[in-house]
Amino acid sequence: MLQTLSDTVRSTLFAGRRRETENRIHDYAFPAGLRNKVAARLGLSNEKSVDRVLLGLKEYLILCIDARDMVLGMPSQAVDAAWHEFILYTRPYTDFCNRVYGHYLHHMPGDEPSTGDDFLSGAGRAWMDLGRTWMLTCMRADQNPRKPTRVPLLFSIDAEVGVGMGRAFTLEDLAALPIPPGFLQTEPGRYRYIAKKNRKARRSHIWWGPAGQGTSGGPYCGGVTGGHHGGHGGGCSGSCSSGGGCSGGGGGCGGGH
């Protein structure tokens, strides 16, 4: 009885903190000039397209709250490019990371990602890294990863704004992405994640849904090609999609403590 009450209180606290952190990202005002940098880098003349890319960047940064010990793939070349430009504003970016994650969220380059439909063939680390991003996206949206009903912004933005190869993920593509180790199904279509060190001992504190649990700080997130190793602190590895994205491959990030 007392243990159940303790778990409920802890879950409520985690959920509250998780929502506060997510709201902090949603409400964050990017540095003045970032919009123009992103527009120039991606060749975008439509302000609405730039808005969508920056919204996609916030969506990805929100996923990084829950990355924990995971490497997250980056589905979008456009969002990754915006992230690169944000990192170049070194002081605002560092301040943002410290306020949101409590540490610097690193991004580093990797090998060239696969291109075309070969990426969705189910082979390689990029495939598994993207699966983690997809699972966290579904858990946030309370969507069944095997029976999705909508394509999230991160997986549709490149085609929407016409960037890179403009890969448009279909519902079938997304449903075929892997469910990586550590994601356990608690009931049909609903999952939770258990960090490696906790898999035999206790439940994960990863937040999912309004009544879920949460944690802050994530050590690994992904990017596309290029990156900011050395110059921006180096970091982890990420994964990439044919429409963009990256992988140990396209680049990545790690947030160390």
Short mmCIF file of C-alpha atoms in Angstrom, two decimals:
data_model
loop_
_atom_site.label_atom_id
_atom_site.label_comp_id
_atom_site.label_asym_id
_atom_site.label_seq_id
_atom_site.Cartn_x
_atom_site.Cartn_y
_atom_site.Cartn_z
CA MET A 1 0.00 0.00 0.00
CA LEU A 2 2.73 2.45 1.04
CA GLN A 3 4.86 1.40 -1.92
CA THR A 4 1.96 2.01 -4.31
CA LEU A 5 1.37 5.44 -2.79
CA SER A 6 5.09 6.24 -3.05
CA ASP A 7 5.14 5.21 -6.73
CA THR A 8 2.08 7.36 -7.42
CA VAL A 9 3.63 10.44 -5.77
CA ARG A 10 6.92 9.89 -7.59
CA SER A 11 5.14 9.47 -10.92
CA THR A 12 3.15 12.65 -10.37
CA LEU A 13 6.30 14.60 -9.53
CA PHE A 14 8.14 13.25 -12.56
CA ALA A 15 5.21 14.06 -14.85
CA GLY A 16 5.01 17.59 -13.50
CA ARG A 17 8.71 18.22 -13.96
CA ARG A 18 8.61 16.66 -17.41
CA ARG A 19 5.79 18.97 -18.51
CA GLU A 20 7.61 22.01 -17.12
CA THR A 21 10.72 21.11 -19.09
CA GLU A 22 8.73 20.51 -22.26
CA ASN A 23 6.95 23.85 -21.86
CA ARG A 24 10.31 25.55 -21.39
CA ILE A 25 11.38 24.26 -24.80
CA HIS A 26 8.08 25.15 -26.47
CA ASP A 27 8.26 28.70 -25.09
CA TYR A 28 11.93 29.24 -25.86
CA ALA A 29 12.75 32.14 -28.19
CA PHE A 30 15.56 31.18 -30.54
CA PRO A 31 18.39 33.71 -30.97
CA ALA A 32 17.71 36.66 -33.24
CA GLY A 33 19.13 35.85 -36.64
CA LEU A 34 18.67 32.09 -36.45
CA ARG A 35 15.67 32.23 -38.77
CA ASN A 36 17.73 33.93 -41.49
CA LYS A 37 20.59 31.47 -41.02
CA VAL A 38 18.26 28.51 -41.37
CA ALA A 39 16.49 30.00 -44.38
CA ALA A 40 19.80 30.68 -46.13
CA ARG A 41 21.25 27.26 -45.35
CA LEU A 42 18.18 25.38 -46.56
CA GLY A 43 17.29 27.74 -49.40
CA LEU A 44 13.88 28.54 -47.95
CA SER A 45 12.12 31.73 -48.99
CA ASN A 46 8.80 30.95 -47.33
CA GLU A 47 8.64 32.13 -43.69
CA LYS A 48 6.07 29.45 -42.86
CA SER A 49 8.52 26.78 -43.98
CA VAL A 50 11.19 28.19 -41.66
CA ASP A 51 8.63 28.22 -38.83
CA ARG A 52 7.88 24.57 -39.45
CA VAL A 53 11.55 23.61 -39.44
CA LEU A 54 12.16 25.43 -36.15
CA LEU A 55 9.07 23.76 -34.69
CA GLY A 56 10.53 20.44 -35.78
CA LEU A 57 13.77 21.33 -33.99
CA LYS A 58 11.84 21.96 -30.78
CA GLU A 59 10.06 18.64 -31.21
CA TYR A 60 13.39 16.86 -31.50
CA LEU A 61 14.91 18.70 -28.52
CA ILE A 62 11.88 17.63 -26.49
CA LEU A 63 12.57 13.98 -27.36
CA CYS A 64 16.12 14.46 -26.08
CA ILE A 65 14.68 15.08 -22.60
CA ASP A 66 13.90 11.37 -22.45
CA ALA A 67 16.90 10.02 -24.34
CA ARG A 68 18.64 8.76 -21.18
CA ASP A 69 21.07 6.02 -22.31
CA MET A 70 19.67 5.88 -25.85
CA VAL A 71 21.08 7.00 -29.18
CA LEU A 72 18.32 8.80 -31.06
CA GLY A 73 18.27 8.95 -34.84
CA MET A 74 17.44 12.19 -36.63
CA PRO A 75 14.70 11.72 -39.26
CA SER A 76 15.09 15.15 -40.88
CA GLN A 77 17.91 16.85 -42.76
CA ALA A 78 16.11 20.19 -42.40
CA VAL A 79 15.80 19.93 -38.62
CA ASP A 80 19.38 18.75 -38.27
CA ALA A 81 20.61 21.74 -40.29
CA ALA A 82 18.64 24.06 -38.01
CA TRP A 83 20.21 22.37 -35.00
CA HIS A 84 23.68 22.94 -36.47
CA GLU A 85 22.91 26.63 -36.88
CA PHE A 86 21.56 26.88 -33.32
CA ILE A 87 24.75 25.34 -31.93
CA LEU A 88 26.79 28.07 -33.63
CA TYR A 89 25.17 30.55 -31.27
CA THR A 90 27.44 29.11 -28.60
CA ARG A 91 26.42 31.14 -25.57
CA PRO A 92 22.62 31.00 -26.08
CA TYR A 93 22.83 27.30 -26.95
CA THR A 94 24.91 26.47 -23.89
CA ASP A 95 22.55 28.45 -21.67
CA PHE A 96 19.55 26.69 -23.24
CA CYS A 97 21.07 23.25 -22.62
CA ASN A 98 21.97 24.00 -19.03
CA ARG A 99 18.50 25.33 -18.28
CA VAL A 100 16.65 22.50 -20.00
CA TYR A 101 18.84 19.41 -19.57
CA GLY A 102 21.23 20.44 -16.84
CA HIS A 103 24.17 19.75 -19.14
CA TYR A 104 25.43 20.47 -22.66
CA LEU A 105 23.59 18.50 -25.34
CA HIS A 106 26.36 17.45 -27.71
CA HIS A 107 26.14 16.91 -31.43
CA MET A 108 28.81 15.23 -33.49
CA PRO A 109 29.17 14.01 -37.07
CA GLY A 110 29.27 10.42 -38.16
CA ASP A 111 29.47 8.39 -41.34
CA GLU A 112 27.43 9.28 -44.37
CA PRO A 113 23.86 8.02 -44.02
CA SER A 114 22.22 5.63 -46.39
CA THR A 115 20.07 7.11 -49.11
CA GLY A 116 16.95 6.15 -50.97
CA ASP A 117 14.71 3.27 -50.02
CA ASP A 118 17.72 1.19 -48.92
CA PHE A 119 17.61 2.93 -45.53
CA LEU A 120 14.24 1.40 -44.77
CA SER A 121 15.44 -2.11 -45.59
CA GLY A 122 15.95 -2.85 -41.91
CA ALA A 123 19.73 -3.05 -41.79
CA GLY A 124 22.34 -1.14 -39.82
CA ARG A 125 22.60 0.98 -36.73
CA ALA A 126 20.81 3.91 -38.37
CA TRP A 127 17.70 1.75 -38.62
CA MET A 128 17.73 0.95 -34.90
CA ASP A 129 18.54 4.54 -33.86
CA LEU A 130 15.62 5.84 -35.87
CA GLY A 131 13.44 3.22 -34.21
CA ARG A 132 14.21 4.79 -30.83
CA THR A 133 13.19 8.21 -32.09
CA TRP A 134 9.99 6.74 -33.46
CA MET A 135 9.18 4.96 -30.21
CA LEU A 136 9.67 8.08 -28.09
CA THR A 137 7.57 10.07 -30.56
CA CYS A 138 4.75 7.54 -30.27
CA MET A 139 4.97 7.40 -26.49
CA ARG A 140 4.64 11.18 -26.30
CA ALA A 141 1.66 11.17 -28.65
CA ASP A 142 0.07 8.03 -27.18
CA GLN A 143 0.19 6.44 -30.62
CA ASN A 144 0.58 2.74 -31.35
CA PRO A 145 3.95 2.43 -33.18
CA ARG A 146 2.71 -0.62 -35.06
CA LYS A 147 -0.57 0.99 -36.12
CA PRO A 148 0.15 4.71 -36.56
CA THR A 149 -2.64 6.96 -37.73
CA ARG A 150 -0.57 10.05 -38.56
CA VAL A 151 2.95 10.91 -39.71
CA PRO A 152 4.62 13.20 -37.11
CA LEU A 153 6.29 16.44 -38.13
CA LEU A 154 9.84 15.13 -37.66
CA PHE A 155 9.15 12.41 -40.21
CA SER A 156 7.34 14.60 -42.73
CA ILE A 157 9.07 18.00 -42.61
CA ASP A 158 11.68 17.34 -45.33
CA ALA A 159 9.05 16.45 -47.89
CA GLU A 160 6.83 19.29 -46.67
CA VAL A 161 9.45 22.01 -47.23
CA GLY A 162 11.28 20.31 -50.10
CA VAL A 163 14.66 19.91 -48.42
CA GLY A 164 17.31 17.34 -49.31
CA MET A 165 15.87 14.23 -50.87
CA GLY A 166 12.45 15.19 -49.56
CA ARG A 167 11.82 11.68 -48.24
CA ALA A 168 8.19 11.31 -47.25
CA PHE A 169 7.77 8.60 -44.65
CA THR A 170 4.52 6.72 -45.07
CA LEU A 171 2.50 5.14 -42.28
CA GLU A 172 3.71 1.79 -43.58
CA ASP A 173 7.35 2.92 -43.34
CA LEU A 174 6.88 4.03 -39.76
CA ALA A 175 5.02 0.90 -38.70
CA ALA A 176 7.95 -1.15 -40.02
CA LEU A 177 10.57 0.64 -37.92
CA PRO A 178 12.11 -1.59 -35.23
CA ILE A 179 11.16 -1.64 -31.58
CA PRO A 180 14.65 -1.49 -30.02
CA PRO A 181 15.69 -3.38 -26.88
CA GLY A 182 14.53 -1.77 -23.68
CA PHE A 183 11.04 -0.85 -24.91
CA LEU A 184 8.57 -3.14 -23.22
CA GLN A 185 4.92 -3.46 -24.17
CA THR A 186 2.71 -3.00 -21.10
CA GLU A 187 -0.55 -3.48 -22.99
CA PRO A 188 -1.45 -3.64 -26.69
CA GLY A 189 0.07 -0.64 -28.44
CA ARG A 190 1.50 0.94 -25.26
CA TYR A 191 5.14 0.80 -24.23
CA ARG A 192 7.56 1.96 -21.57
CA TYR A 193 11.32 2.18 -21.66
CA ILE A 194 13.67 0.66 -19.11
CA ALA A 195 17.24 1.97 -19.02
CA LYS A 196 19.94 -0.69 -19.27
CA LYS A 197 21.03 -0.51 -15.65
CA ASN A 198 17.42 -0.73 -14.47
CA ARG A 199 16.07 -3.49 -16.68
CA LYS A 200 16.16 -6.17 -13.99
CA ALA A 201 15.57 -4.01 -10.96
CA ARG A 202 12.90 -1.35 -11.32
CA ARG A 203 10.52 0.40 -13.63
CA SER A 204 11.68 3.06 -16.04
CA HIS A 205 10.99 6.66 -15.12
CA ILE A 206 10.55 7.70 -18.70
CA TRP A 207 7.54 9.94 -19.12
CA TRP A 208 4.82 9.08 -21.56
CA GLY A 209 1.37 10.59 -21.74
CA PRO A 210 -0.39 12.91 -19.31
CA ALA A 211 -0.49 10.29 -16.56
CA GLY A 212 2.96 8.88 -17.23
CA GLN A 213 6.31 9.07 -15.54
CA GLY A 214 9.29 11.10 -16.54
CA THR A 215 12.94 11.88 -16.36
CA SER A 216 15.10 14.73 -17.51
CA GLY A 217 18.37 14.75 -19.31
CA GLY A 218 19.30 12.51 -22.20
CA PRO A 219 22.80 11.57 -23.12
CA TYR A 220 22.42 10.74 -26.79
CA CYS A 221 20.61 12.38 -29.66
CA GLY A 222 21.21 12.27 -33.37
CA GLY A 223 21.88 14.58 -36.27
CA VAL A 224 22.60 14.49 -39.97
CA THR A 225 25.81 14.95 -41.91
CA GLY A 226 28.41 17.40 -40.87
CA GLY A 227 28.47 18.38 -37.26
CA HIS A 228 30.37 20.12 -34.56
CA HIS A 229 32.77 17.69 -33.00
CA GLY A 230 35.77 19.33 -31.32
CA GLY A 231 34.54 22.85 -31.98
CA HIS A 232 31.33 22.32 -30.08
CA GLY A 233 32.36 19.80 -27.54
CA GLY A 234 31.97 16.63 -29.53
CA GLY A 235 29.40 14.22 -28.28
CA CYS A 236 27.54 11.16 -29.21
CA SER A 237 26.28 9.58 -32.33
CA GLY A 238 22.92 9.63 -33.98
CA SER A 239 21.23 8.08 -36.93
CA CYS A 240 19.85 9.16 -40.21
CA SER A 241 17.08 8.59 -42.61
CA SER A 242 16.98 8.58 -46.32
CA GLY A 243 15.00 11.74 -46.24
CA GLY A 244 17.38 13.32 -43.87
CA GLY A 245 18.56 12.34 -40.53
CA CYS A 246 21.75 10.89 -39.54
CA SER A 247 23.46 8.05 -37.98
CA GLY A 248 26.55 7.12 -36.26
CA GLY A 249 26.04 8.03 -39.53
CA GLY A 250 24.70 11.48 -39.97
CA GLY A 251 25.79 12.83 -36.73
CA GLY A 252 24.54 12.92 -33.26
CA CYS A 253 24.61 14.38 -29.87
CA GLY A 254 25.32 13.34 -26.39
CA GLY A 255 24.63 15.17 -23.25
CA GLY A 256 27.13 14.25 -20.65
CA HIS A 257 26.98 15.27 -17.06
#
